[in-house]
mmCIF file of C-alpha atoms and ligand atoms in Angstrom:
data_model
loop_
_atom_site.group_PDB
_atom_site.id
_atom_site.type_symbol
_atom_site.label_atom_id
_atom_site.label_comp_id
_atom_site.label_asym_id
_atom_site.label_seq_id
_atom_site.Cartn_x
_atom_site.Cartn_y
_atom_site.Cartn_z
ATOM 1 C CA MET A 16 8.532 143.488 -132.493
ATOM 2 C CA GLN A 17 8.023 139.744 -132.364
ATOM 3 C CA ASN A 18 4.452 138.300 -130.982
ATOM 4 C CA TYR A 19 5.107 135.783 -128.049
ATOM 5 C CA GLU A 20 2.281 135.718 -126.476
ATOM 6 C CA ASN A 21 0.293 132.885 -128.108
ATOM 7 C CA ILE A 22 3.033 130.668 -127.205
ATOM 8 C CA PHE A 23 1.939 131.647 -123.521
ATOM 9 C CA SER A 24 -2.286 131.748 -123.638
ATOM 10 C CA GLU A 25 -3.188 128.094 -124.712
ATOM 11 C CA LEU A 26 -1.884 127.572 -121.081
ATOM 12 C CA ALA A 27 -2.443 130.472 -119.670
ATOM 13 C CA GLU A 28 -6.569 130.394 -120.206
ATOM 14 C CA LYS A 29 -5.918 126.418 -119.223
ATOM 15 C CA ILE A 30 -5.261 127.452 -115.813
ATOM 16 C CA LYS A 31 -7.578 130.328 -114.991
ATOM 17 C CA ASN A 32 -10.344 128.316 -115.366
ATOM 18 C CA LEU A 33 -8.976 125.666 -113.317
ATOM 19 C CA ILE A 34 -8.663 128.266 -110.918
ATOM 20 C CA ALA A 35 -12.322 128.974 -112.072
ATOM 21 C CA ASP A 36 -13.280 125.662 -110.920
ATOM 22 C CA SER A 37 -11.449 125.780 -108.168
ATOM 23 C CA LYS A 38 -13.955 124.802 -105.098
ATOM 24 C CA THR A 39 -11.233 125.070 -102.000
ATOM 25 C CA MET A 40 -8.291 126.514 -100.965
ATOM 26 C CA GLU A 41 -6.556 123.212 -101.598
ATOM 27 C CA ASN A 42 -7.580 123.277 -105.062
ATOM 28 C CA ILE A 43 -5.617 126.846 -105.333
ATOM 29 C CA ILE A 44 -2.683 125.091 -103.780
ATOM 30 C CA GLU A 45 -2.329 122.515 -105.682
ATOM 31 C CA ILE A 46 -2.618 124.819 -108.573
ATOM 32 C CA LYS A 47 -0.277 126.681 -107.897
ATOM 33 C CA ASN A 48 2.446 123.903 -106.990
ATOM 34 C CA LYS A 49 1.850 122.475 -110.092
ATOM 35 C CA TYR A 50 1.552 125.625 -112.827
ATOM 36 C CA LEU A 51 2.776 128.422 -111.315
ATOM 37 C CA SER A 52 6.378 126.635 -108.464
ATOM 38 C CA LYS A 53 10.065 126.790 -110.067
ATOM 39 C CA LYS A 54 9.538 124.173 -111.702
ATOM 40 C CA GLY A 55 5.922 124.288 -112.340
ATOM 41 C CA GLU A 56 4.258 123.556 -115.994
ATOM 42 C CA PHE A 57 4.136 127.366 -117.030
ATOM 43 C CA SER A 58 7.589 128.838 -115.090
ATOM 44 C CA LEU A 59 9.158 125.834 -117.646
ATOM 45 C CA LEU A 60 7.404 127.742 -120.848
ATOM 46 C CA MET A 61 10.457 130.620 -119.614
ATOM 47 C CA GLY A 62 12.884 127.520 -120.583
ATOM 48 C CA LYS A 63 11.767 128.740 -124.080
ATOM 49 C CA ILE A 64 13.426 131.876 -124.037
ATOM 50 C CA LYS A 65 16.491 130.171 -125.137
ATOM 51 C CA GLU A 66 14.842 129.748 -128.378
ATOM 52 C CA ALA A 67 13.638 133.409 -129.025
ATOM 53 C CA GLU A 68 15.153 136.265 -131.307
ATOM 54 C CA ASP A 69 13.930 139.004 -128.961
ATOM 55 C CA LYS A 70 14.333 137.667 -125.166
ATOM 56 C CA LYS A 71 12.878 140.997 -123.802
ATOM 57 C CA ALA A 72 10.065 140.811 -125.747
ATOM 58 C CA PHE A 73 9.900 137.425 -124.924
ATOM 59 C CA GLY A 74 10.443 138.143 -120.817
ATOM 60 C CA GLU A 75 7.684 140.782 -121.077
ATOM 61 C CA ALA A 76 5.023 138.442 -122.476
ATOM 62 C CA PHE A 77 6.014 135.621 -120.457
ATOM 63 C CA ASN A 78 5.906 138.445 -117.151
ATOM 64 C CA ASN A 79 2.399 139.002 -118.068
ATOM 65 C CA ALA A 80 1.186 135.868 -118.731
ATOM 66 C CA LYS A 81 2.078 135.384 -115.419
ATOM 67 C CA ASN A 82 0.843 138.498 -113.597
ATOM 68 C CA LYS A 83 -1.979 138.533 -114.696
ATOM 69 C CA ILE A 84 -3.044 134.552 -113.673
ATOM 70 C CA GLU A 85 -1.632 135.431 -110.318
ATOM 71 C CA GLU A 86 -4.525 138.606 -110.201
ATOM 72 C CA VAL A 87 -6.811 135.792 -111.096
ATOM 73 C CA LEU A 88 -5.478 133.586 -108.780
ATOM 74 C CA ASN A 89 -5.878 136.041 -106.380
ATOM 75 C CA GLU A 90 -8.650 136.945 -106.627
ATOM 76 C CA LYS A 91 -10.021 133.985 -105.547
ATOM 77 C CA VAL A 92 -7.851 133.309 -102.660
ATOM 78 C CA LYS A 93 -9.452 136.489 -101.103
ATOM 79 C CA GLU A 94 -12.810 134.537 -102.238
ATOM 80 C CA PHE A 95 -12.075 132.022 -100.665
ATOM 81 C CA GLU A 96 -11.085 133.803 -96.992
ATOM 82 C CA ALA A 97 -14.328 136.041 -97.402
ATOM 83 C CA LYS A 98 -16.568 133.137 -97.366
ATOM 84 C CA LYS A 99 -14.652 131.821 -94.233
ATOM 85 C CA LEU A 100 -15.442 134.581 -92.176
ATOM 86 C CA GLU A 101 -18.418 135.624 -93.322
ATOM 87 C CA ALA A 102 -19.125 131.025 -92.457
ATOM 88 C CA GLN A 103 -17.293 131.426 -89.280
ATOM 89 C CA LEU A 104 -19.741 134.882 -87.929
ATOM 90 C CA LYS A 105 -22.646 132.869 -88.915
ATOM 91 C CA LYS A 106 -21.599 130.142 -86.440
ATOM 92 C CA GLU A 107 -20.572 132.803 -83.598
ATOM 93 C CA GLU A 108 -23.569 134.633 -83.991
ATOM 94 C CA ILE A 109 -25.743 134.514 -80.774
ATOM 95 C CA ASP A 110 -29.604 134.350 -80.930
ATOM 96 C CA ILE A 111 -30.957 136.692 -78.368
ATOM 97 C CA THR A 112 -33.799 134.814 -79.125
ATOM 98 C CA LEU A 113 -32.545 130.956 -77.277
ATOM 99 C CA PRO A 114 -33.338 131.197 -73.328
ATOM 100 C CA GLY A 115 -30.292 131.896 -71.089
ATOM 101 C CA ASN A 116 -28.625 130.085 -68.799
ATOM 102 C CA ASN A 117 -30.183 129.968 -65.243
ATOM 103 C CA ILE A 118 -27.638 130.693 -63.206
ATOM 104 C CA LYS A 119 -28.131 129.875 -59.805
ATOM 105 C CA ARG A 120 -27.724 131.875 -56.766
ATOM 106 C CA GLY A 121 -25.766 130.771 -53.925
ATOM 107 C CA SER A 122 -27.723 131.242 -50.332
ATOM 108 C CA GLU A 123 -25.966 131.930 -47.117
ATOM 109 C CA ASN A 124 -25.783 129.386 -44.474
ATOM 110 C CA PRO A 125 -28.281 130.704 -41.722
ATOM 111 C CA PHE A 126 -25.359 130.280 -39.061
ATOM 112 C CA TYR A 127 -22.979 132.945 -40.768
ATOM 113 C CA LYS A 128 -26.356 134.982 -41.088
ATOM 114 C CA VAL A 129 -26.279 135.425 -37.606
ATOM 115 C CA ARG A 130 -22.953 135.311 -36.824
ATOM 116 C CA LYS A 131 -22.887 138.665 -38.350
ATOM 117 C CA GLU A 132 -26.335 140.000 -37.060
ATOM 118 C CA ILE A 133 -24.304 139.326 -33.242
ATOM 119 C CA GLU A 134 -21.550 141.078 -34.294
ATOM 120 C CA ASP A 135 -23.642 144.307 -35.926
ATOM 121 C CA ILE A 136 -25.820 144.458 -33.133
ATOM 122 C CA PHE A 137 -22.584 144.951 -31.020
ATOM 123 C CA ILE A 138 -20.733 147.052 -33.314
ATOM 124 C CA SER A 139 -23.411 149.576 -32.761
ATOM 125 C CA MET A 140 -23.098 149.902 -29.025
ATOM 126 C CA GLY A 141 -19.430 150.717 -29.796
ATOM 127 C CA TYR A 142 -17.736 147.166 -29.189
ATOM 128 C CA THR A 143 -14.654 145.634 -31.258
ATOM 129 C CA VAL A 144 -14.256 142.611 -32.932
ATOM 130 C CA ALA A 145 -11.253 140.338 -32.060
ATOM 131 C CA THR A 146 -9.989 137.528 -32.636
ATOM 132 C CA GLY A 147 -8.128 134.498 -31.611
ATOM 133 C CA PRO A 148 -6.621 131.203 -32.434
ATOM 134 C CA GLU A 149 -8.572 127.831 -32.207
ATOM 135 C CA VAL A 150 -5.480 125.643 -31.159
ATOM 136 C CA ASP A 151 -4.552 127.938 -27.827
ATOM 137 C CA TYR A 152 -2.167 127.004 -24.909
ATOM 138 C CA ASP A 153 -3.412 125.464 -21.434
ATOM 139 C CA LYS A 154 -2.797 128.591 -20.069
ATOM 140 C CA TYR A 155 -5.014 131.075 -22.629
ATOM 141 C CA VAL A 156 -7.576 128.525 -22.542
ATOM 142 C CA PHE A 157 -7.966 127.983 -18.893
ATOM 143 C CA GLU A 158 -4.494 129.119 -15.881
ATOM 144 C CA LEU A 159 -5.770 132.493 -16.898
ATOM 145 C CA LEU A 160 -9.471 132.397 -16.814
ATOM 146 C CA ASN A 161 -8.566 130.914 -13.124
ATOM 147 C CA ILE A 162 -9.030 127.029 -13.359
ATOM 148 C CA PRO A 163 -5.922 126.012 -12.736
ATOM 149 C CA LYS A 164 -4.557 122.719 -13.851
ATOM 150 C CA ASP A 165 -6.615 119.613 -11.920
ATOM 151 C CA HIS A 166 -9.501 121.934 -11.046
ATOM 152 C CA PRO A 167 -12.493 120.230 -11.634
ATOM 153 C CA ALA A 168 -14.266 122.795 -13.421
ATOM 154 C CA ARG A 169 -12.266 121.333 -16.634
ATOM 155 C CA ASP A 170 -14.463 118.780 -16.799
ATOM 156 C CA MET A 171 -17.290 120.621 -17.607
ATOM 157 C CA GLN A 172 -15.293 121.590 -20.535
ATOM 158 C CA ASP A 173 -13.080 118.643 -21.252
ATOM 159 C CA THR A 174 -11.658 118.922 -25.035
ATOM 160 C CA LEU A 175 -9.184 117.379 -27.816
ATOM 161 C CA TYR A 176 -5.287 117.774 -26.774
ATOM 162 C CA ILE A 177 -3.442 117.951 -29.402
ATOM 163 C CA GLU A 178 0.315 117.860 -27.061
ATOM 164 C CA ASP A 179 -0.026 118.125 -23.134
ATOM 165 C CA ASP A 180 -0.246 122.333 -22.994
ATOM 166 C CA LEU A 181 -2.017 122.516 -27.028
ATOM 167 C CA LEU A 182 -5.411 121.811 -26.858
ATOM 168 C CA LEU A 183 -8.910 122.989 -29.402
ATOM 169 C CA ARG A 184 -10.362 125.715 -27.148
ATOM 170 C CA SER A 185 -12.972 124.586 -25.326
ATOM 171 C CA HIS A 186 -14.999 128.419 -25.301
ATOM 172 C CA THR A 187 -13.752 131.828 -27.172
ATOM 173 C CA SER A 188 -12.788 133.153 -22.849
ATOM 174 C CA SER A 189 -9.503 131.680 -24.398
ATOM 175 C CA ILE A 190 -9.311 135.118 -26.929
ATOM 176 C CA GLN A 191 -10.393 137.314 -23.641
ATOM 177 C CA ALA A 192 -6.973 135.903 -21.672
ATOM 178 C CA HIS A 193 -5.760 137.584 -24.981
ATOM 179 C CA VAL A 194 -6.743 140.841 -25.369
ATOM 180 C CA MET A 195 -5.766 141.448 -21.625
ATOM 181 C CA GLU A 196 -2.601 140.006 -22.023
ATOM 182 C CA GLU A 197 -2.395 142.613 -24.642
ATOM 183 C CA ALA A 198 -4.537 145.354 -23.568
ATOM 184 C CA ASN A 199 -1.341 145.975 -20.795
ATOM 185 C CA GLY A 200 -3.626 147.310 -18.076
ATOM 186 C CA LYS A 201 -6.727 149.609 -20.550
ATOM 187 C CA PRO A 202 -10.483 149.348 -20.559
ATOM 188 C CA ILE A 203 -11.387 146.808 -22.379
ATOM 189 C CA LYS A 204 -14.835 146.337 -25.125
ATOM 190 C CA ILE A 205 -15.079 143.740 -27.293
ATOM 191 C CA ILE A 206 -16.393 140.882 -29.125
ATOM 192 C CA CYS A 207 -15.066 137.498 -30.053
ATOM 193 C CA PRO A 208 -16.525 135.390 -31.821
ATOM 194 C CA GLY A 209 -14.962 131.743 -33.147
ATOM 195 C CA LYS A 210 -15.437 128.232 -33.210
ATOM 196 C CA THR A 211 -15.163 125.854 -30.092
ATOM 197 C CA TYR A 212 -15.015 121.955 -29.350
ATOM 198 C CA ARG A 213 -15.463 119.747 -26.007
ATOM 199 C CA ARG A 214 -15.488 116.151 -26.279
ATOM 200 C CA ASP A 215 -19.783 116.310 -26.647
ATOM 201 C CA ASP A 216 -22.403 113.764 -27.397
ATOM 202 C CA ASP A 217 -23.562 114.841 -31.568
ATOM 203 C CA ASP A 218 -27.265 114.899 -31.263
ATOM 204 C CA MET A 219 -30.381 117.565 -32.176
ATOM 205 C CA THR A 220 -28.386 120.535 -29.595
ATOM 206 C CA HIS A 221 -25.080 119.507 -29.291
ATOM 207 C CA SER A 222 -22.338 119.520 -31.207
ATOM 208 C CA HIS A 223 -18.306 118.643 -30.704
ATOM 209 C CA GLN A 224 -17.918 121.683 -32.612
ATOM 210 C CA PHE A 225 -20.025 124.804 -32.322
ATOM 211 C CA ALA A 226 -19.622 128.834 -32.129
ATOM 212 C CA GLN A 227 -19.684 131.377 -29.564
ATOM 213 C CA VAL A 228 -19.688 135.011 -29.129
ATOM 214 C CA GLU A 229 -17.697 135.891 -26.530
ATOM 215 C CA GLY A 230 -18.086 139.423 -24.782
ATOM 216 C CA LEU A 231 -15.917 141.539 -22.775
ATOM 217 C CA VAL A 232 -16.091 145.279 -20.804
ATOM 218 C CA ILE A 233 -13.356 146.436 -18.695
ATOM 219 C CA ASP A 234 -13.399 149.273 -17.528
ATOM 220 C CA LYS A 235 -13.402 151.029 -13.772
ATOM 221 C CA ASN A 236 -17.491 151.433 -12.494
ATOM 222 C CA ILE A 237 -18.214 148.886 -14.492
ATOM 223 C CA ASN A 238 -21.133 146.903 -12.593
ATOM 224 C CA LEU A 239 -23.532 144.105 -13.157
ATOM 225 C CA GLY A 240 -26.434 146.482 -14.348
ATOM 226 C CA ASN A 241 -24.314 147.132 -17.108
ATOM 227 C CA LEU A 242 -24.139 143.864 -18.312
ATOM 228 C CA LYS A 243 -28.129 143.531 -17.865
ATOM 229 C CA ALA A 244 -28.921 146.388 -19.612
ATOM 230 C CA THR A 245 -26.653 145.474 -22.576
ATOM 231 C CA LEU A 246 -27.880 141.542 -22.533
ATOM 232 C CA GLU A 247 -31.405 143.112 -22.800
ATOM 233 C CA LEU A 248 -31.047 145.988 -25.643
ATOM 234 C CA PHE A 249 -28.726 142.796 -28.013
ATOM 235 C CA ALA A 250 -32.162 140.471 -27.227
ATOM 236 C CA GLN A 251 -33.995 143.134 -28.192
ATOM 237 C CA LYS A 252 -32.411 143.938 -31.090
ATOM 238 C CA MET A 253 -32.456 140.104 -32.281
ATOM 239 C CA PHE A 254 -35.394 138.627 -30.746
ATOM 240 C CA SER A 255 -37.660 141.336 -30.017
ATOM 241 C CA LYS A 256 -38.419 144.726 -29.293
ATOM 242 C CA ASP A 257 -40.351 144.183 -25.711
ATOM 243 C CA SER A 258 -37.808 141.237 -24.759
ATOM 244 C CA LYS A 259 -36.766 141.273 -21.506
ATOM 245 C CA VAL A 260 -33.576 139.203 -19.598
ATOM 246 C CA ARG A 261 -34.128 136.846 -16.013
ATOM 247 C CA PHE A 262 -30.370 136.300 -14.071
ATOM 248 C CA ARG A 263 -29.986 133.333 -12.433
ATOM 249 C CA SER A 264 -27.050 132.428 -10.441
ATOM 250 C CA SER A 265 -24.573 130.581 -11.882
ATOM 251 C CA PHE A 266 -21.230 129.405 -11.678
ATOM 252 C CA PHE A 267 -18.095 129.878 -13.796
ATOM 253 C CA PRO A 268 -14.378 129.968 -11.975
ATOM 254 C CA PHE A 269 -13.961 133.295 -14.461
ATOM 255 C CA THR A 270 -16.768 135.053 -13.015
ATOM 256 C CA GLU A 271 -18.024 136.227 -9.568
ATOM 257 C CA PRO A 272 -20.760 136.154 -9.246
ATOM 258 C CA SER A 273 -21.341 133.892 -12.011
ATOM 259 C CA VAL A 274 -25.118 133.845 -13.417
ATOM 260 C CA GLU A 275 -27.196 132.251 -16.373
ATOM 261 C CA VAL A 276 -29.211 134.267 -18.380
ATOM 262 C CA ASP A 277 -32.620 133.694 -19.750
ATOM 263 C CA ILE A 278 -34.721 136.031 -22.107
ATOM 264 C CA SER A 279 -38.450 136.379 -22.089
ATOM 265 C CA CYS A 280 -40.204 133.784 -25.337
ATOM 266 C CA PHE A 281 -40.424 135.694 -28.302
ATOM 267 C CA ASN A 282 -42.746 133.428 -29.629
ATOM 268 C CA CYS A 283 -45.538 133.810 -26.761
ATOM 269 C CA HIS A 284 -44.656 136.648 -24.738
ATOM 270 C CA GLY A 285 -44.203 134.915 -21.511
ATOM 271 C CA LYS A 286 -47.770 132.516 -21.542
ATOM 272 C CA GLY A 287 -45.714 129.349 -22.254
ATOM 273 C CA CYS A 288 -45.061 127.258 -25.624
ATOM 274 C CA ASN A 289 -43.047 124.648 -27.343
ATOM 275 C CA VAL A 290 -40.205 126.907 -27.937
ATOM 276 C CA CYS A 291 -40.342 127.790 -24.436
ATOM 277 C CA LYS A 292 -40.861 124.695 -22.933
ATOM 278 C CA GLY A 293 -43.903 126.184 -21.337
ATOM 279 C CA THR A 294 -41.477 128.109 -18.771
ATOM 280 C CA GLY A 295 -42.500 131.976 -20.684
ATOM 281 C CA TRP A 296 -38.618 131.626 -20.435
ATOM 282 C CA ILE A 297 -35.465 130.833 -22.589
ATOM 283 C CA GLU A 298 -32.169 130.477 -21.647
ATOM 284 C CA ILE A 299 -29.281 131.578 -23.674
ATOM 285 C CA LEU A 300 -26.047 132.435 -22.574
ATOM 286 C CA GLY A 301 -23.638 132.795 -19.697
ATOM 287 C CA ALA A 302 -22.460 135.640 -17.940
ATOM 288 C CA GLY A 303 -21.085 136.952 -15.007
ATOM 289 C CA MET A 304 -18.402 140.197 -13.485
ATOM 290 C CA VAL A 305 -15.549 139.206 -14.818
ATOM 291 C CA HIS A 306 -13.312 137.742 -11.504
ATOM 292 C CA PRO A 307 -11.097 139.249 -8.669
ATOM 293 C CA ASN A 308 -8.394 136.371 -10.070
ATOM 294 C CA VAL A 309 -8.918 136.786 -13.889
ATOM 295 C CA LEU A 310 -7.828 140.396 -13.159
ATOM 296 C CA ARG A 311 -5.115 140.863 -10.897
ATOM 297 C CA MET A 312 -3.532 137.581 -13.268
ATOM 298 C CA SER A 313 -4.080 140.067 -16.569
ATOM 299 C CA GLY A 314 -2.024 143.186 -15.125
ATOM 300 C CA TYR A 315 -5.584 144.825 -13.815
ATOM 301 C CA ASP A 316 -6.211 145.915 -10.388
ATOM 302 C CA PRO A 317 -9.103 144.441 -9.185
ATOM 303 C CA GLU A 318 -9.885 147.581 -6.840
ATOM 304 C CA VAL A 319 -9.786 149.596 -9.550
ATOM 305 C CA TYR A 320 -10.507 147.982 -12.829
ATOM 306 C CA SER A 321 -14.047 145.707 -13.032
ATOM 307 C CA GLY A 322 -15.617 144.111 -15.998
ATOM 308 C CA PHE A 323 -18.168 141.801 -17.339
ATOM 309 C CA ALA A 324 -18.149 139.007 -19.649
ATOM 310 C CA PHE A 325 -20.624 136.759 -21.548
ATOM 311 C CA GLY A 326 -20.644 133.848 -24.175
ATOM 312 C CA ILE A 327 -23.590 133.335 -26.181
ATOM 313 C CA GLY A 328 -23.762 130.090 -28.968
ATOM 314 C CA ILE A 329 -24.392 131.388 -31.857
ATOM 315 C CA GLU A 330 -26.156 128.030 -33.286
ATOM 316 C CA ARG A 331 -28.449 128.114 -30.036
ATOM 317 C CA VAL A 332 -29.255 132.069 -30.983
ATOM 318 C CA ALA A 333 -29.667 130.493 -34.928
ATOM 319 C CA MET A 334 -31.992 128.060 -33.746
ATOM 320 C CA LEU A 335 -34.629 130.230 -31.791
ATOM 321 C CA ARG A 336 -34.297 133.211 -34.150
ATOM 322 C CA TYR A 337 -34.890 131.213 -37.210
ATOM 323 C CA GLY A 338 -36.931 127.587 -35.676
ATOM 324 C CA VAL A 339 -34.106 125.606 -36.612
ATOM 325 C CA ASP A 340 -34.930 122.157 -35.066
ATOM 326 C CA ASP A 341 -31.257 120.370 -34.881
ATOM 327 C CA ILE A 342 -27.872 121.907 -34.477
ATOM 328 C CA ARG A 343 -25.848 119.827 -37.128
ATOM 329 C CA ARG A 344 -28.418 120.988 -40.464
ATOM 330 C CA PHE A 345 -26.004 123.906 -40.322
ATOM 331 C CA TYR A 346 -23.036 122.152 -41.237
ATOM 332 C CA GLN A 347 -24.599 119.366 -43.153
ATOM 333 C CA SER A 348 -24.362 122.006 -45.982
ATOM 334 C CA ASP A 349 -27.684 120.441 -47.365
ATOM 335 C CA ILE A 350 -28.804 123.004 -49.982
ATOM 336 C CA ARG A 351 -32.226 122.039 -49.680
ATOM 337 C CA PHE A 352 -31.915 123.477 -45.833
ATOM 338 C CA ILE A 353 -30.078 126.555 -47.391
ATOM 339 C CA GLU A 354 -32.588 127.610 -49.646
ATOM 340 C CA GLU A 355 -35.871 126.986 -47.987
ATOM 341 C CA PHE A 356 -34.227 129.665 -44.597
ATOM 342 C CA ASN A 357 -33.253 131.959 -47.626
ATOM 343 C CA LYS A 358 -36.839 131.828 -48.982
ATOM 344 C CA LYS A 359 -38.092 132.649 -45.695
ATOM 345 C CA VAL A 360 -35.830 135.422 -45.206
ATOM 346 C CA GLU A 361 -37.067 137.018 -49.063
ATOM 347 C CA ASP A 362 -40.401 137.041 -47.778
HETATM 348 N N1 LIG B 27 -17.361 130.022 -21.741
HETATM 349 C C1 LIG B 27 -18.452 130.094 -20.958
HETATM 350 C C2 LIG B 27 -18.537 128.435 -21.402
HETATM 351 O O1 LIG B 27 -18.055 128.164 -22.499
HETATM 352 C C3 LIG B 27 -19.513 130.860 -20.833
HETATM 353 C C4 LIG B 27 -19.343 132.395 -20.147
HETATM 354 C C5 LIG B 27 -18.553 133.239 -21.283
HETATM 355 C C6 LIG B 27 -19.764 132.417 -19.300
HETATM 356 C C7 LIG B 27 -18.177 134.180 -20.164
HETATM 357 C C8 LIG B 27 -19.096 133.498 -18.584
HETATM 358 C C9 LIG B 27 -18.770 134.743 -18.654
HETATM 359 O O2 LIG B 27 -19.689 128.135 -20.675
#
């Protein structure tokens, strides 16, 4: 049998050396193309089979040599792949000794804290929270609340009209009107927090947009004493355990009698200070017994049912509670203000 190995060995050695010396995957591809592809230098040696006597032995010798080159080549490819993986792992390695990124914790606007606190206090007294539309019909904002068209009381709450009959609500009392309509003559015990809008000057204590929490209780035998006890409990939970409540007579078209409600000053406990402007009392809300006309219009017999209602300004409570001097601070999203406040609460 003829020995054909010599025919291939020289070129095979050269190729193996080239593979061994290659530095990159690109080198390997070049070698493959140049020597091992169909028309590559090594593959072309197969052509010499024509001259060979023992074609089978020639073929075997060629295949052996080619297989050995491929083995070396595959080893090298593996080596490169391992190196590549290693480099990638190194790159992605996390250095746990580096300082971390400081993620800034957000702070809740004090307005929302107070709104939630007010809600919680009334929920604990058995109230449910109701909401209603900010853009509402005249009927709900005024008429069902005993403020007919052209009534001078409308001037107290001049607001922003979308259409003749459609406006931004000037108070949350409009939600009362919706809830009474839906309740169909059944007892009610709700609070309604929400935004309200009025044509107003924007200064330290006024804003054209502010928020109220409305309260409404309708049932048999509800009286002014119930209202006072409710508001006193609210003041004690919100401001100070020994808070007292004082009623001064007032006017709202939808309540009769109507009262302006003061709480005893939680800062000086009645002695007089700058928070209560020296009077010992702080005005915080409007309230009263639901007017018989309002009850009647919403399908309640005023001879059988009675009720009380109140409207609390949320910003007003928040300003008192946290000593905020300017109502506009709640709306300006000034991080310094909000953060400062957060510190106060956490301390
Ligand atoms: N709606 C009144 C206002 O916005 C407040 C109020 C509510 C008064 C309920 C009495 C009863 O001024």
